[in-house]
GROMACS .gro file of C-alpha atoms in nm:
model
  234
    1UNK     CA    1  -1.868 -12.621  -7.398
    2UNK     CA    2  -1.871 -12.285  -7.218
    3UNK     CA    3  -2.205 -12.363  -7.055
    4UNK     CA    4  -2.081 -12.704  -6.949
    5UNK     CA    5  -1.764 -12.555  -6.798
    6UNK     CA    6  -1.968 -12.297  -6.613
    7UNK     CA    7  -2.192 -12.572  -6.474
    8UNK     CA    8  -1.892 -12.769  -6.349
    9UNK     CA    9  -1.745 -12.459  -6.186
   10UNK     CA   10  -2.076 -12.375  -6.022
   11UNK     CA   11  -2.106 -12.728  -5.885
   12UNK     CA   12  -1.751 -12.716  -5.753
   13UNK     CA   13  -1.820 -12.385  -5.580
   14UNK     CA   14  -2.138 -12.521  -5.423
   15UNK     CA   15  -1.957 -12.825  -5.286
   16UNK     CA   16  -1.682 -12.609  -5.134
   17UNK     CA   17  -1.862 -12.365  -4.907
   18UNK     CA   18  -1.654 -12.118  -4.704
   19UNK     CA   19  -1.549 -12.247  -4.359
   20UNK     CA   20  -1.626 -12.083  -4.026
   21UNK     CA   21  -1.336 -11.899  -3.862
   22UNK     CA   22  -1.396 -11.968  -3.492
   23UNK     CA   23  -1.406 -12.263  -3.256
   24UNK     CA   24  -1.743 -12.434  -3.224
   25UNK     CA   25  -1.899 -12.668  -2.972
   26UNK     CA   26  -1.864 -13.037  -3.050
   27UNK     CA   27  -1.884 -13.356  -2.843
   28UNK     CA   28  -1.805 -13.310  -2.472
   29UNK     CA   29  -1.435 -13.237  -2.431
   30UNK     CA   30  -1.382 -13.192  -2.807
   31UNK     CA   31  -1.312 -12.858  -2.975
   32UNK     CA   32  -1.381 -12.815  -3.347
   33UNK     CA   33  -1.234 -12.534  -3.558
   34UNK     CA   34  -1.245 -12.465  -3.930
   35UNK     CA   35  -0.990 -12.308  -4.161
   36UNK     CA   36  -0.823 -12.393  -4.494
   37UNK     CA   37  -0.529 -12.598  -4.616
   38UNK     CA   38  -0.328 -12.533  -4.931
   39UNK     CA   39  -0.322 -12.815  -5.188
   40UNK     CA   40  -0.159 -12.784  -5.528
   41UNK     CA   41  -0.405 -12.830  -5.817
   42UNK     CA   42  -0.256 -12.820  -6.165
   43UNK     CA   43  -0.111 -12.469  -6.204
   44UNK     CA   44  -0.274 -12.309  -5.896
   45UNK     CA   45  -0.296 -12.362  -5.523
   46UNK     CA   46  -0.636 -12.472  -5.396
   47UNK     CA   47  -0.739 -12.341  -5.056
   48UNK     CA   48  -0.944 -12.637  -4.940
   49UNK     CA   49  -1.182 -12.612  -4.648
   50UNK     CA   50  -1.055 -12.804  -4.345
   51UNK     CA   51  -1.212 -12.900  -4.014
   52UNK     CA   52  -0.989 -12.977  -3.716
   53UNK     CA   53  -1.101 -13.158  -3.402
   54UNK     CA   54  -0.900 -13.146  -3.081
   55UNK     CA   55  -0.931 -13.386  -2.786
   56UNK     CA   56  -0.928 -13.259  -2.431
   57UNK     CA   57  -0.600 -13.423  -2.332
   58UNK     CA   58  -0.270 -13.527  -2.487
   59UNK     CA   59  -0.342 -13.658  -2.839
   60UNK     CA   60  -0.284 -14.024  -2.921
   61UNK     CA   61  -0.220 -13.943  -3.288
   62UNK     CA   62  -0.353 -13.765  -3.596
   63UNK     CA   63  -0.647 -13.896  -3.799
   64UNK     CA   64  -0.670 -13.790  -4.162
   65UNK     CA   65  -1.043 -13.830  -4.234
   66UNK     CA   66  -1.171 -13.810  -4.592
   67UNK     CA   67  -1.533 -13.779  -4.706
   68UNK     CA   68  -1.672 -13.940  -5.021
   69UNK     CA   69  -1.816 -13.828  -5.355
   70UNK     CA   70  -2.053 -13.529  -5.352
   71UNK     CA   71  -1.999 -13.486  -4.979
   72UNK     CA   72  -1.796 -13.248  -4.760
   73UNK     CA   73  -1.613 -13.261  -4.431
   74UNK     CA   74  -1.936 -13.162  -4.259
   75UNK     CA   75  -2.074 -13.507  -4.341
   76UNK     CA   76  -1.791 -13.659  -4.136
   77UNK     CA   77  -1.855 -13.456  -3.821
   78UNK     CA   78  -2.007 -13.734  -3.612
   79UNK     CA   79  -1.726 -13.978  -3.689
   80UNK     CA   80  -1.464 -13.706  -3.642
   81UNK     CA   81  -1.604 -13.627  -3.297
   82UNK     CA   82  -1.584 -13.995  -3.203
   83UNK     CA   83  -1.220 -14.007  -3.312
   84UNK     CA   84  -1.145 -13.691  -3.114
   85UNK     CA   85  -1.332 -13.817  -2.809
   86UNK     CA   86  -1.108 -14.125  -2.826
   87UNK     CA   87  -0.805 -13.897  -2.801
   88UNK     CA   88  -0.708 -13.814  -3.160
   89UNK     CA   89  -0.655 -13.484  -3.338
   90UNK     CA   90  -0.865 -13.508  -3.655
   91UNK     CA   91  -0.791 -13.334  -3.985
   92UNK     CA   92  -1.089 -13.349  -4.224
   93UNK     CA   93  -1.051 -13.156  -4.552
   94UNK     CA   94  -1.316 -13.101  -4.817
   95UNK     CA   95  -1.200 -13.212  -5.161
   96UNK     CA   96  -1.401 -13.122  -5.473
   97UNK     CA   97  -1.622 -13.373  -5.649
   98UNK     CA   98  -1.606 -13.163  -5.968
   99UNK     CA   99  -1.307 -12.969  -6.097
  100UNK     CA  100  -1.198 -12.871  -6.447
  101UNK     CA  101  -0.840 -12.981  -6.378
  102UNK     CA  102  -0.914 -13.322  -6.227
  103UNK     CA  103  -0.853 -13.215  -5.866
  104UNK     CA  104  -1.129 -13.432  -5.723
  105UNK     CA  105  -1.191 -13.681  -5.444
  106UNK     CA  106  -1.305 -13.939  -5.699
  107UNK     CA  107  -1.141 -14.018  -6.030
  108UNK     CA  108  -1.354 -13.878  -6.312
  109UNK     CA  109  -1.062 -13.838  -6.551
  110UNK     CA  110  -0.721 -13.849  -6.390
  111UNK     CA  111  -0.693 -13.725  -6.033
  112UNK     CA  112  -0.370 -13.905  -5.942
  113UNK     CA  113  -0.153 -13.593  -5.966
  114UNK     CA  114  -0.393 -13.420  -5.729
  115UNK     CA  115  -0.395 -13.716  -5.489
  116UNK     CA  116  -0.016 -13.709  -5.495
  117UNK     CA  117  -0.043 -13.352  -5.371
  118UNK     CA  118  -0.289 -13.459  -5.102
  119UNK     CA  119  -0.041 -13.725  -4.989
  120UNK     CA  120   0.226 -13.454  -4.984
  121UNK     CA  121   0.041 -13.295  -4.690
  122UNK     CA  122   0.126 -13.591  -4.469
  123UNK     CA  123   0.455 -13.655  -4.644
  124UNK     CA  124   0.580 -13.318  -4.518
  125UNK     CA  125   0.375 -13.303  -4.199
  126UNK     CA  126   0.682 -13.290  -3.975
  127UNK     CA  127   0.776 -12.951  -4.128
  128UNK     CA  128   0.579 -12.687  -3.935
  129UNK     CA  129   0.630 -12.439  -4.218
  130UNK     CA  130   0.474 -12.665  -4.482
  131UNK     CA  131   0.108 -12.678  -4.581
  132UNK     CA  132  -0.036 -12.910  -4.315
  133UNK     CA  133   0.182 -12.760  -4.044
  134UNK     CA  134   0.060 -12.410  -4.125
  135UNK     CA  135  -0.305 -12.516  -4.122
  136UNK     CA  136  -0.255 -12.699  -3.792
  137UNK     CA  137  -0.081 -12.400  -3.631
  138UNK     CA  138  -0.373 -12.176  -3.723
  139UNK     CA  139  -0.627 -12.432  -3.600
  140UNK     CA  140  -0.459 -12.494  -3.264
  141UNK     CA  141  -0.450 -12.120  -3.197
  142UNK     CA  142  -0.822 -12.093  -3.269
  143UNK     CA  143  -0.884 -12.395  -3.047
  144UNK     CA  144  -0.689 -12.246  -2.758
  145UNK     CA  145  -0.419 -12.516  -2.783
  146UNK     CA  146  -0.126 -12.297  -2.885
  147UNK     CA  147   0.140 -12.516  -2.723
  148UNK     CA  148   0.027 -12.838  -2.888
  149UNK     CA  149   0.246 -13.011  -3.146
  150UNK     CA  150   0.109 -13.190  -3.451
  151UNK     CA  151   0.100 -13.562  -3.365
  152UNK     CA  152   0.357 -13.776  -3.543
  153UNK     CA  153   0.163 -14.101  -3.567
  154UNK     CA  154  -0.120 -14.131  -3.817
  155UNK     CA  155  -0.448 -14.304  -3.887
  156UNK     CA  156  -0.580 -14.272  -4.243
  157UNK     CA  157  -0.956 -14.310  -4.266
  158UNK     CA  158  -1.204 -14.257  -4.549
  159UNK     CA  159  -1.564 -14.326  -4.643
  160UNK     CA  160  -1.682 -14.433  -4.990
  161UNK     CA  161  -1.461 -14.255  -5.248
  162UNK     CA  162  -1.268 -14.120  -4.952
  163UNK     CA  163  -1.165 -14.479  -4.882
  164UNK     CA  164  -0.994 -14.489  -5.220
  165UNK     CA  165  -0.819 -14.162  -5.138
  166UNK     CA  166  -0.703 -14.287  -4.797
  167UNK     CA  167  -0.563 -14.609  -4.943
  168UNK     CA  168  -0.397 -14.420  -5.230
  169UNK     CA  169  -0.239 -14.174  -4.987
  170UNK     CA  170  -0.109 -14.462  -4.773
  171UNK     CA  171   0.053 -14.627  -5.073
  172UNK     CA  172   0.195 -14.295  -5.195
  173UNK     CA  173   0.357 -14.244  -4.855
  174UNK     CA  174   0.501 -14.595  -4.881
  175UNK     CA  175   0.666 -14.524  -5.216
  176UNK     CA  176   0.760 -14.157  -5.177
  177UNK     CA  177   0.786 -14.078  -4.806
  178UNK     CA  178   0.891 -14.405  -4.640
  179UNK     CA  179   0.978 -14.243  -4.307
  180UNK     CA  180   0.631 -14.092  -4.286
  181UNK     CA  181   0.475 -14.418  -4.399
  182UNK     CA  182   0.639 -14.579  -4.098
  183UNK     CA  183   0.429 -14.350  -3.879
  184UNK     CA  184   0.100 -14.483  -4.024
  185UNK     CA  185  -0.051 -14.705  -3.757
  186UNK     CA  186  -0.386 -14.787  -3.916
  187UNK     CA  187  -0.578 -14.757  -4.243
  188UNK     CA  188  -0.954 -14.756  -4.174
  189UNK     CA  189  -1.183 -14.783  -4.478
  190UNK     CA  190  -1.558 -14.734  -4.436
  191UNK     CA  191  -1.754 -14.879  -4.729
  192UNK     CA  192  -1.471 -14.789  -4.971
  193UNK     CA  193  -1.565 -14.740  -5.336
  194UNK     CA  194  -1.343 -14.778  -5.642
  195UNK     CA  195  -1.374 -14.490  -5.888
  196UNK     CA  196  -1.527 -14.582  -6.226
  197UNK     CA  197  -1.211 -14.451  -6.397
  198UNK     CA  198  -0.852 -14.550  -6.334
  199UNK     CA  199  -0.690 -14.807  -6.109
  200UNK     CA  200  -0.606 -14.611  -5.796
  201UNK     CA  201  -0.777 -14.854  -5.560
  202UNK     CA  202  -0.629 -15.164  -5.722
  203UNK     CA  203  -0.280 -15.016  -5.735
  204UNK     CA  204  -0.301 -14.897  -5.376
  205UNK     CA  205  -0.427 -15.231  -5.246
  206UNK     CA  206  -0.157 -15.422  -5.431
  207UNK     CA  207   0.115 -15.195  -5.298
  208UNK     CA  208  -0.020 -15.136  -4.951
  209UNK     CA  209  -0.163 -15.466  -4.831
  210UNK     CA  210  -0.098 -15.631  -4.493
  211UNK     CA  211   0.148 -15.659  -4.339
  212UNK     CA  212   0.266 -15.336  -4.507
  213UNK     CA  213  -0.052 -15.152  -4.406
  214UNK     CA  214  -0.246 -15.229  -4.087
  215UNK     CA  215  -0.598 -15.204  -4.228
  216UNK     CA  216  -0.961 -15.230  -4.121
  217UNK     CA  217  -1.239 -15.233  -4.378
  218UNK     CA  218  -1.602 -15.117  -4.354
  219UNK     CA  219  -1.841 -15.062  -4.066
  220UNK     CA  220  -1.833 -15.435  -3.993
  221UNK     CA  221  -1.465 -15.405  -3.906
  222UNK     CA  222  -1.368 -15.672  -4.158
  223UNK     CA  223  -0.996 -15.700  -4.207
  224UNK     CA  224  -0.832 -15.648  -4.546
  225UNK     CA  225  -0.792 -16.010  -4.662
  226UNK     CA  226  -1.169 -16.077  -4.657
  227UNK     CA  227  -1.229 -15.904  -4.993
  228UNK     CA  228  -1.065 -15.916  -5.332
  229UNK     CA  229  -0.845 -15.610  -5.402
  230UNK     CA  230  -1.029 -15.514  -5.720
  231UNK     CA  231  -1.379 -15.517  -5.568
  232UNK     CA  232  -1.575 -15.193  -5.632
  233UNK     CA  233  -1.702 -15.178  -5.273
  234UNK     CA  234  -2.006 -14.979  -5.175
   0.00000   0.00000   0.00000
């Protein structure tokens, strides 16, 4: 049991490498910076790696972009740069794929409490002193955009297991933070995958289906009604 726990912890540490602290070159006109964001995990606060992408002009909105299982925010860089080049601020955190307390991007036991805490980031995004606001303030300073405010309209986007997270977060906003849910303008799911455990995807799709959620599914840009809610998409 001890060896198994140590293996899980080692895997979690490997998947959560330390972020860079300075702005880096990205697509033309886009500035990328890395820092951390606080997310509650069981009895402790996780300092999750976060990448922020800033467009050159006035932002059109904020994109929450979530990677899939056994991936990190670095795997989403190309898509994040496209979102930013289109005028959006992009927030792309790295969530663990292995964690002793179930704080994972995919459900391998019961990650719903953790996903509730992820949704809390957007639920309290209008408070500059809360978790997302603090991470954004640090990122905008590093990006040389100190006067910029965090956008108040949102796009939730996720790939693979991150699609389940994005849909769960949307539905959690609907039930817990209705005012913030009203700011969600699109839910974009790229090859979303249902976790082998739990019913997060099914519950989210039942609660947050059109017209409640404006949604686009997969690289083919299929709209929500083209697939059954319970499908374990890949």
